[in-house]
Amino acid sequence: MNHWSIADLVPHTGAMVLLDELLDFGTDHVACALTVREGAMFVDARSGFPAWAGIELMAQAIAVWNGCTARTQGEDVRVGFLLGTRSYRCTAVSFPIGAKLRVLAERSFNDPEGMAAFNCSIEHGHTLAQARLTVFSPPDAAALLSPDHPLLEPGHSS
């Protein structure tokens, strides 16, 4: 396995790169880690990393998977969009400072246009959170986001 930094694999920059390390990557899965640190994005000095932000950790793990897939194919990292979350369940109110979390994502569906679904979890000795995330990583996000794209024209209805 190549040892890329997380920053080399995701379109995020600076403090928005929440994950620390790529642990494992395969055709349909990724495992990442982070240590909850005081002063990091979303972290409260008293309560730690809020459980509601666990969805962002899962989404970034998927972005890491997408980045690894692109890099192994000699392509650039692509922007992705979180479309939805189904059944996010977490047994903690927050993840404490100092906790080393494992964030796992396993692909369960994808199509050639960039739509995919992943079963995700966050672990710290045992599973603390689980969800199914639906994501979209279009081949050409710049064209999709262009003000000239037909979907963005005024008066367009689906």
mmCIF file of C-alpha atoms in Angstrom:
data_model
loop_
_atom_site.group_PDB
_atom_site.id
_atom_site.type_symbol
_atom_site.label_atom_id
_atom_site.label_comp_id
_atom_site.label_asym_id
_atom_site.label_seq_id
_atom_site.Cartn_x
_atom_site.Cartn_y
_atom_site.Cartn_z
ATOM 1 C CA MET A 1 0.000 0.000 0.000
ATOM 2 C CA ASN A 2 1.196 3.499 -0.783
ATOM 3 C CA HIS A 3 1.624 5.797 2.189
ATOM 4 C CA TRP A 4 0.020 9.037 1.112
ATOM 5 C CA SER A 5 -0.776 11.726 3.614
ATOM 6 C CA ILE A 6 -4.462 12.415 4.163
ATOM 7 C CA ALA A 7 -3.949 15.935 2.764
ATOM 8 C CA ASP A 8 -2.746 14.357 -0.520
ATOM 9 C CA LEU A 9 -5.976 12.378 -0.833
ATOM 10 C CA VAL A 10 -8.793 14.796 -0.016
ATOM 11 C CA PRO A 11 -9.860 18.118 -1.519
ATOM 12 C CA HIS A 12 -10.025 19.638 1.988
ATOM 13 C CA THR A 13 -7.290 21.947 3.262
ATOM 14 C CA GLY A 14 -5.956 23.212 6.566
ATOM 15 C CA ALA A 15 -8.008 22.619 9.701
ATOM 16 C CA MET A 16 -10.795 20.961 7.680
ATOM 17 C CA VAL A 17 -8.598 17.882 7.179
ATOM 18 C CA LEU A 18 -9.894 16.007 10.220
ATOM 19 C CA LEU A 19 -8.341 12.569 9.733
ATOM 20 C CA ASP A 20 -4.710 11.883 10.666
ATOM 21 C CA GLU A 21 -3.743 8.659 8.970
ATOM 22 C CA LEU A 22 -4.605 6.136 6.266
ATOM 23 C CA LEU A 23 -4.522 2.657 7.838
ATOM 24 C CA ASP A 24 -5.820 0.456 5.020
ATOM 25 C CA PHE A 25 -7.244 0.817 1.521
ATOM 26 C CA GLY A 26 -8.751 -1.655 -0.907
ATOM 27 C CA THR A 27 -11.083 -1.802 -3.880
ATOM 28 C CA ASP A 28 -14.173 -1.467 -1.692
ATOM 29 C CA HIS A 29 -12.947 -0.259 1.692
ATOM 30 C CA VAL A 30 -10.841 2.228 3.594
ATOM 31 C CA ALA A 31 -9.735 2.535 7.219
ATOM 32 C CA CYS A 32 -8.466 5.809 8.649
ATOM 33 C CA ALA A 33 -7.507 7.049 12.101
ATOM 34 C CA LEU A 34 -7.512 10.246 14.067
ATOM 35 C CA THR A 35 -6.615 11.189 17.587
ATOM 36 C CA VAL A 36 -9.052 13.677 19.106
ATOM 37 C CA ARG A 37 -6.943 16.693 20.025
ATOM 38 C CA GLU A 38 -7.753 19.852 21.905
ATOM 39 C CA GLY A 39 -7.805 22.832 19.539
ATOM 40 C CA ALA A 40 -8.793 20.776 16.484
ATOM 41 C CA MET A 41 -11.811 21.704 14.360
ATOM 42 C CA PHE A 42 -15.109 20.958 16.170
ATOM 43 C CA VAL A 43 -13.317 19.875 19.392
ATOM 44 C CA ASP A 44 -14.495 21.440 22.642
ATOM 45 C CA ALA A 45 -11.903 21.472 25.453
ATOM 46 C CA ARG A 46 -14.442 20.076 27.948
ATOM 47 C CA SER A 47 -16.480 17.625 25.920
ATOM 48 C CA GLY A 48 -14.245 16.530 23.036
ATOM 49 C CA PHE A 49 -15.344 15.888 19.448
ATOM 50 C CA PRO A 50 -19.158 16.005 19.166
ATOM 51 C CA ALA A 51 -20.891 12.842 18.006
ATOM 52 C CA TRP A 52 -22.974 14.757 15.456
ATOM 53 C CA ALA A 53 -19.759 15.633 13.603
ATOM 54 C CA GLY A 54 -18.997 11.926 13.217
ATOM 55 C CA ILE A 55 -20.811 12.103 9.889
ATOM 56 C CA GLU A 56 -18.048 14.420 8.636
ATOM 57 C CA LEU A 57 -15.406 11.901 9.742
ATOM 58 C CA MET A 58 -17.222 9.211 7.756
ATOM 59 C CA ALA A 59 -17.539 11.496 4.712
ATOM 60 C CA GLN A 60 -13.822 12.297 4.872
ATOM 61 C CA ALA A 61 -12.979 8.585 5.053
ATOM 62 C CA ILE A 62 -14.967 8.157 1.844
ATOM 63 C CA ALA A 63 -13.057 11.106 0.351
ATOM 64 C CA VAL A 64 -9.811 9.319 1.316
ATOM 65 C CA TRP A 65 -11.060 6.154 -0.440
ATOM 66 C CA ASN A 66 -11.930 8.253 -3.501
ATOM 67 C CA GLY A 67 -8.496 9.907 -3.393
ATOM 68 C CA CYS A 68 -6.680 6.574 -3.072
ATOM 69 C CA THR A 69 -8.688 5.179 -5.977
ATOM 70 C CA ALA A 70 -7.822 8.206 -8.126
ATOM 71 C CA ARG A 71 -4.119 8.149 -7.174
ATOM 72 C CA THR A 72 -3.748 4.426 -7.924
ATOM 73 C CA GLN A 73 -5.243 5.080 -11.375
ATOM 74 C CA GLY A 74 -2.899 8.020 -11.992
ATOM 75 C CA GLU A 75 -5.730 10.566 -11.760
ATOM 76 C CA ASP A 76 -6.187 13.743 -9.749
ATOM 77 C CA VAL A 77 -8.241 13.799 -6.553
ATOM 78 C CA ARG A 78 -11.852 14.753 -7.337
ATOM 79 C CA VAL A 79 -14.342 16.773 -5.352
ATOM 80 C CA GLY A 80 -17.204 14.809 -3.863
ATOM 81 C CA PHE A 81 -20.543 15.709 -2.361
ATOM 82 C CA LEU A 82 -22.332 14.153 0.600
ATOM 83 C CA LEU A 83 -25.890 13.642 -0.622
ATOM 84 C CA GLY A 84 -27.395 11.932 2.371
ATOM 85 C CA THR A 85 -27.003 9.975 5.550
ATOM 86 C CA ARG A 86 -29.201 7.090 6.555
ATOM 87 C CA SER A 87 -29.562 5.681 10.042
ATOM 88 C CA TYR A 88 -26.732 7.510 11.820
ATOM 89 C CA ARG A 89 -26.535 5.880 15.232
ATOM 90 C CA CYS A 90 -23.978 6.780 17.870
ATOM 91 C CA THR A 91 -23.707 5.445 21.408
ATOM 92 C CA ALA A 92 -21.676 8.431 22.629
ATOM 93 C CA VAL A 93 -22.503 12.119 23.008
ATOM 94 C CA SER A 94 -18.914 12.972 22.092
ATOM 95 C CA PHE A 95 -15.539 11.373 21.452
ATOM 96 C CA PRO A 96 -13.147 12.329 24.278
ATOM 97 C CA ILE A 97 -9.882 14.200 23.861
ATOM 98 C CA GLY A 98 -7.068 11.690 23.496
ATOM 99 C CA ALA A 99 -9.257 8.974 21.962
ATOM 100 C CA LYS A 100 -7.733 7.307 18.901
ATOM 101 C CA LEU A 101 -10.660 6.666 16.582
ATOM 102 C CA ARG A 102 -10.784 4.302 13.621
ATOM 103 C CA VAL A 103 -13.101 5.457 10.850
ATOM 104 C CA LEU A 104 -14.119 2.744 8.412
ATOM 105 C CA ALA A 105 -16.025 2.928 5.131
ATOM 106 C CA GLU A 106 -17.066 0.011 2.948
ATOM 107 C CA ARG A 107 -18.523 0.614 -0.508
ATOM 108 C CA SER A 108 -21.816 -1.157 -1.079
ATOM 109 C CA PHE A 109 -22.903 0.482 -4.345
ATOM 110 C CA ASN A 110 -21.516 2.645 -7.122
ATOM 111 C CA ASP A 111 -22.295 3.642 -10.680
ATOM 112 C CA PRO A 112 -20.091 4.956 -13.495
ATOM 113 C CA GLU A 113 -21.420 8.532 -13.118
ATOM 114 C CA GLY A 114 -19.940 8.843 -9.614
ATOM 115 C CA MET A 115 -22.865 7.974 -7.329
ATOM 116 C CA ALA A 116 -21.957 5.613 -4.477
ATOM 117 C CA ALA A 117 -23.107 4.376 -1.080
ATOM 118 C CA PHE A 118 -20.884 3.348 1.831
ATOM 119 C CA ASN A 119 -21.515 1.630 5.136
ATOM 120 C CA CYS A 120 -19.427 3.505 7.674
ATOM 121 C CA SER A 121 -18.445 3.168 11.308
ATOM 122 C CA ILE A 122 -16.379 4.861 13.971
ATOM 123 C CA GLU A 123 -14.588 2.632 16.475
ATOM 124 C CA HIS A 124 -12.708 3.140 19.718
ATOM 125 C CA GLY A 125 -12.223 -0.365 21.093
ATOM 126 C CA HIS A 126 -15.744 -1.142 19.882
ATOM 127 C CA THR A 127 -18.193 0.391 17.418
ATOM 128 C CA LEU A 128 -19.424 3.773 18.618
ATOM 129 C CA ALA A 129 -21.195 5.034 15.493
ATOM 130 C CA GLN A 130 -22.624 3.617 12.279
ATOM 131 C CA ALA A 131 -24.337 5.057 9.203
ATOM 132 C CA ARG A 132 -24.878 4.586 5.514
ATOM 133 C CA LEU A 133 -23.718 7.570 3.446
ATOM 134 C CA THR A 134 -24.672 8.334 -0.145
ATOM 135 C CA VAL A 135 -22.100 10.380 -2.050
ATOM 136 C CA PHE A 136 -21.547 11.794 -5.516
ATOM 137 C CA SER A 137 -18.161 12.427 -7.133
ATOM 138 C CA PRO A 138 -18.809 13.566 -10.708
ATOM 139 C CA PRO A 139 -16.102 13.085 -13.324
ATOM 140 C CA ASP A 140 -16.104 16.849 -13.954
ATOM 141 C CA ALA A 141 -17.320 18.767 -10.896
ATOM 142 C CA ALA A 142 -16.170 22.085 -12.378
ATOM 143 C CA ALA A 143 -18.589 21.701 -15.301
ATOM 144 C CA LEU A 144 -21.409 20.705 -12.944
ATOM 145 C CA LEU A 145 -20.809 23.780 -10.773
ATOM 146 C CA SER A 146 -20.454 26.174 -13.711
ATOM 147 C CA PRO A 147 -23.049 28.957 -13.752
ATOM 148 C CA ASP A 148 -23.696 27.958 -17.387
ATOM 149 C CA HIS A 149 -24.703 24.387 -16.459
ATOM 150 C CA PRO A 150 -28.336 23.750 -17.488
ATOM 151 C CA LEU A 151 -29.286 22.634 -13.959
ATOM 152 C CA LEU A 152 -28.200 26.006 -12.556
ATOM 153 C CA GLU A 153 -30.012 28.197 -15.079
ATOM 154 C CA PRO A 154 -32.816 30.358 -13.688
ATOM 155 C CA GLY A 155 -36.219 28.868 -14.293
ATOM 156 C CA HIS A 156 -34.920 25.302 -14.590
ATOM 157 C CA SER A 157 -37.239 22.774 -13.020
ATOM 158 C CA SER A 158 -36.686 19.077 -12.605
#
